[in-house]
């Protein structure tokens, strides 16, 4: 397996490819993303273990969406079965993906637990949907400290798992080794990922400004809230579509997958 070092401008290319590929198969890719979100939401409602179950399935679900992007890139219509890609590659890879999911769930819950110690759980309850945030709560120093602690812990966790599901599935790496190479790939292509993040931030700002401007021109500011949520979901679907290209360009394909 060989790591590719890409220039910073590649981050912009990844965003463009994600958006362009999404519009090749918008119904399929949006539908798969909504199915993924629905499953995660339902699982998270299970008492006591719901959040852990949802987080444990996140790497496998991410691989499914990456596989759907790969299908769309090759001109094929991705079917719902692609979301189960992680569990259709044999017992060994299924066990590896489940272990990867368990590691991610442990890391996520650990980061959330540390934030709980900072503010008594206010941020955790808001983040996990168990409480509605108020302006006073969000302005409290303890709440903000807990938020930044969680972000600081979750960022390296995200880098560890960014490429890991794809490395386990397409390169056959064991879970721990996939985490190592995922982190190395993200760090070696640091500036490309910085541009990638800034570009998606710019897209987010443009979407919010566009929706609020349209609502204001129509003389109905309340319309912005009705439009913004589905617009952000579609943007999130495009973001997940772009993840495949960050992996594809960061690693050379295994010999059996090369053209």
CSV table of C-alpha atoms in Angstrom, one decimal, residues 31-172:
chain,number,residue,atom,x,y,z
A,31,UNK,CA,-32.0,8.6,-0.3
A,32,UNK,CA,-29.2,6.5,1.0
A,33,UNK,CA,-28.0,9.3,3.2
A,34,UNK,CA,-31.5,9.7,4.7
A,35,UNK,CA,-31.7,6.0,5.3
A,36,UNK,CA,-28.4,6.1,7.1
A,37,UNK,CA,-29.6,9.0,9.2
A,38,UNK,CA,-32.9,7.3,10.0
A,39,UNK,CA,-31.1,4.1,11.1
A,40,UNK,CA,-28.7,6.1,13.3
A,41,UNK,CA,-31.6,8.1,14.8
A,42,UNK,CA,-33.6,5.0,15.6
A,43,UNK,CA,-30.7,3.2,17.2
A,44,UNK,CA,-29.8,6.2,19.3
A,45,UNK,CA,-33.3,6.1,20.9
A,46,UNK,CA,-32.6,2.6,22.3
A,47,UNK,CA,-32.4,3.1,26.1
A,48,UNK,CA,-28.9,2.9,27.7
A,49,UNK,CA,-27.0,1.4,24.8
A,50,UNK,CA,-28.6,3.3,21.9
A,51,UNK,CA,-25.8,5.9,21.4
A,52,UNK,CA,-23.1,3.3,21.7
A,53,UNK,CA,-24.9,1.1,19.0
A,54,UNK,CA,-25.3,4.1,16.7
A,55,UNK,CA,-21.7,5.1,17.0
A,56,UNK,CA,-20.5,1.5,16.6
A,57,UNK,CA,-22.3,1.3,13.2
A,58,UNK,CA,-21.0,4.7,12.0
A,59,UNK,CA,-17.7,3.3,10.3
A,60,UNK,CA,-19.7,0.6,8.5
A,61,UNK,CA,-22.4,3.2,7.4
A,62,UNK,CA,-19.6,5.5,6.2
A,63,UNK,CA,-18.1,2.8,4.1
A,64,UNK,CA,-21.6,2.1,2.6
A,65,UNK,CA,-21.9,5.7,1.5
A,66,UNK,CA,-18.4,5.7,0.1
A,67,UNK,CA,-19.3,2.5,-1.9
A,68,UNK,CA,-22.4,4.3,-3.2
A,69,UNK,CA,-20.2,7.2,-4.4
A,70,UNK,CA,-17.9,4.7,-6.1
A,71,UNK,CA,-20.9,3.2,-7.9
A,72,UNK,CA,-22.2,6.6,-9.0
A,73,UNK,CA,-18.7,7.5,-10.2
A,74,UNK,CA,-18.6,4.4,-12.4
A,75,UNK,CA,-22.0,5.3,-13.9
A,76,UNK,CA,-24.0,2.8,-11.9
A,77,UNK,CA,-27.1,3.4,-9.8
A,78,UNK,CA,-26.3,2.6,-6.1
A,79,UNK,CA,-28.9,0.4,-4.6
A,80,UNK,CA,-29.8,0.3,-0.8
A,81,UNK,CA,-27.8,-2.9,-0.4
A,82,UNK,CA,-24.6,-0.9,-0.6
A,83,UNK,CA,-25.1,0.3,2.9
A,84,UNK,CA,-24.5,-3.3,4.0
A,85,UNK,CA,-21.2,-3.5,2.1
A,86,UNK,CA,-19.1,-3.8,5.3
A,87,UNK,CA,-21.0,-7.0,6.3
A,88,UNK,CA,-21.0,-8.7,2.9
A,89,UNK,CA,-17.3,-9.2,2.4
A,90,UNK,CA,-16.8,-12.3,4.6
A,91,UNK,CA,-16.6,-13.1,8.3
A,92,UNK,CA,-13.1,-11.8,8.7
A,93,UNK,CA,-13.8,-8.3,7.4
A,94,UNK,CA,-17.2,-8.2,9.2
A,95,UNK,CA,-15.4,-8.9,12.5
A,96,UNK,CA,-12.8,-6.3,11.6
A,97,UNK,CA,-15.5,-3.7,10.9
A,98,UNK,CA,-17.3,-4.5,14.1
A,99,UNK,CA,-14.1,-4.1,16.1
A,100,UNK,CA,-13.5,-0.8,14.3
A,101,UNK,CA,-17.0,0.3,15.2
A,102,UNK,CA,-16.5,-0.7,18.9
A,103,UNK,CA,-13.3,1.3,19.0
A,104,UNK,CA,-15.0,4.4,17.5
A,105,UNK,CA,-17.9,4.1,20.0
A,106,UNK,CA,-15.5,3.8,22.9
A,107,UNK,CA,-13.5,6.9,21.7
A,108,UNK,CA,-16.7,8.9,21.1
A,109,UNK,CA,-18.2,8.1,24.5
A,110,UNK,CA,-14.9,8.8,26.1
A,111,UNK,CA,-14.7,12.2,24.6
A,112,UNK,CA,-18.3,12.9,25.6
A,113,UNK,CA,-17.6,11.6,29.1
A,114,UNK,CA,-14.7,14.1,29.5
A,115,UNK,CA,-17.0,16.9,28.4
A,116,UNK,CA,-19.5,15.7,31.0
A,117,UNK,CA,-17.0,16.2,33.7
A,118,UNK,CA,-16.4,19.8,32.6
A,119,UNK,CA,-20.0,21.1,32.8
A,120,UNK,CA,-22.0,18.4,34.5
A,121,UNK,CA,-23.4,17.1,31.2
A,122,UNK,CA,-25.2,20.1,29.8
A,123,UNK,CA,-23.2,20.0,26.5
A,124,UNK,CA,-23.6,16.3,26.2
A,125,UNK,CA,-27.4,16.4,26.6
A,126,UNK,CA,-27.6,19.2,24.0
A,127,UNK,CA,-25.3,17.4,21.6
A,128,UNK,CA,-27.1,14.1,21.9
A,129,UNK,CA,-30.5,15.7,21.5
A,130,UNK,CA,-31.6,15.1,25.1
A,131,UNK,CA,-32.1,18.8,25.8
A,132,UNK,CA,-33.0,22.0,23.9
A,133,UNK,CA,-30.2,24.6,24.1
A,134,UNK,CA,-31.0,28.0,25.6
A,135,UNK,CA,-29.1,31.2,24.9
A,136,UNK,CA,-28.1,31.5,28.6
A,137,UNK,CA,-26.8,27.9,28.7
A,138,UNK,CA,-24.7,28.3,25.5
A,139,UNK,CA,-23.1,31.5,26.9
A,140,UNK,CA,-22.1,29.8,30.1
A,141,UNK,CA,-18.2,29.4,30.4
A,142,UNK,CA,-18.6,25.8,31.5
A,143,UNK,CA,-20.8,24.9,28.6
A,144,UNK,CA,-18.4,26.5,26.1
A,145,UNK,CA,-15.4,24.8,27.8
A,146,UNK,CA,-17.1,21.4,27.5
A,147,UNK,CA,-17.8,22.1,23.9
A,148,UNK,CA,-14.2,22.9,23.0
A,149,UNK,CA,-12.9,20.0,25.1
A,150,UNK,CA,-15.2,17.6,23.1
A,151,UNK,CA,-14.1,19.2,19.8
A,152,UNK,CA,-10.4,18.9,20.8
A,153,UNK,CA,-10.8,15.2,21.6
A,154,UNK,CA,-13.1,14.3,18.7
A,155,UNK,CA,-10.9,15.9,16.0
A,156,UNK,CA,-8.0,13.4,16.4
A,157,UNK,CA,-10.6,10.6,16.7
A,158,UNK,CA,-12.1,11.7,13.4
A,159,UNK,CA,-8.6,11.6,11.7
A,160,UNK,CA,-8.0,8.1,13.0
A,161,UNK,CA,-11.2,6.9,11.5
A,162,UNK,CA,-11.3,9.0,8.4
A,163,UNK,CA,-9.9,6.4,6.0
A,164,UNK,CA,-10.0,3.4,8.4
A,165,UNK,CA,-13.3,1.8,7.1
A,166,UNK,CA,-12.1,2.0,3.5
A,167,UNK,CA,-8.7,0.6,4.4
A,168,UNK,CA,-10.2,-2.3,6.2
A,169,UNK,CA,-12.5,-3.1,3.3
A,170,UNK,CA,-10.5,-2.3,0.2
A,171,UNK,CA,-7.0,-2.9,1.4
A,172,UNK,CA,-7.7,-5.7,3.9
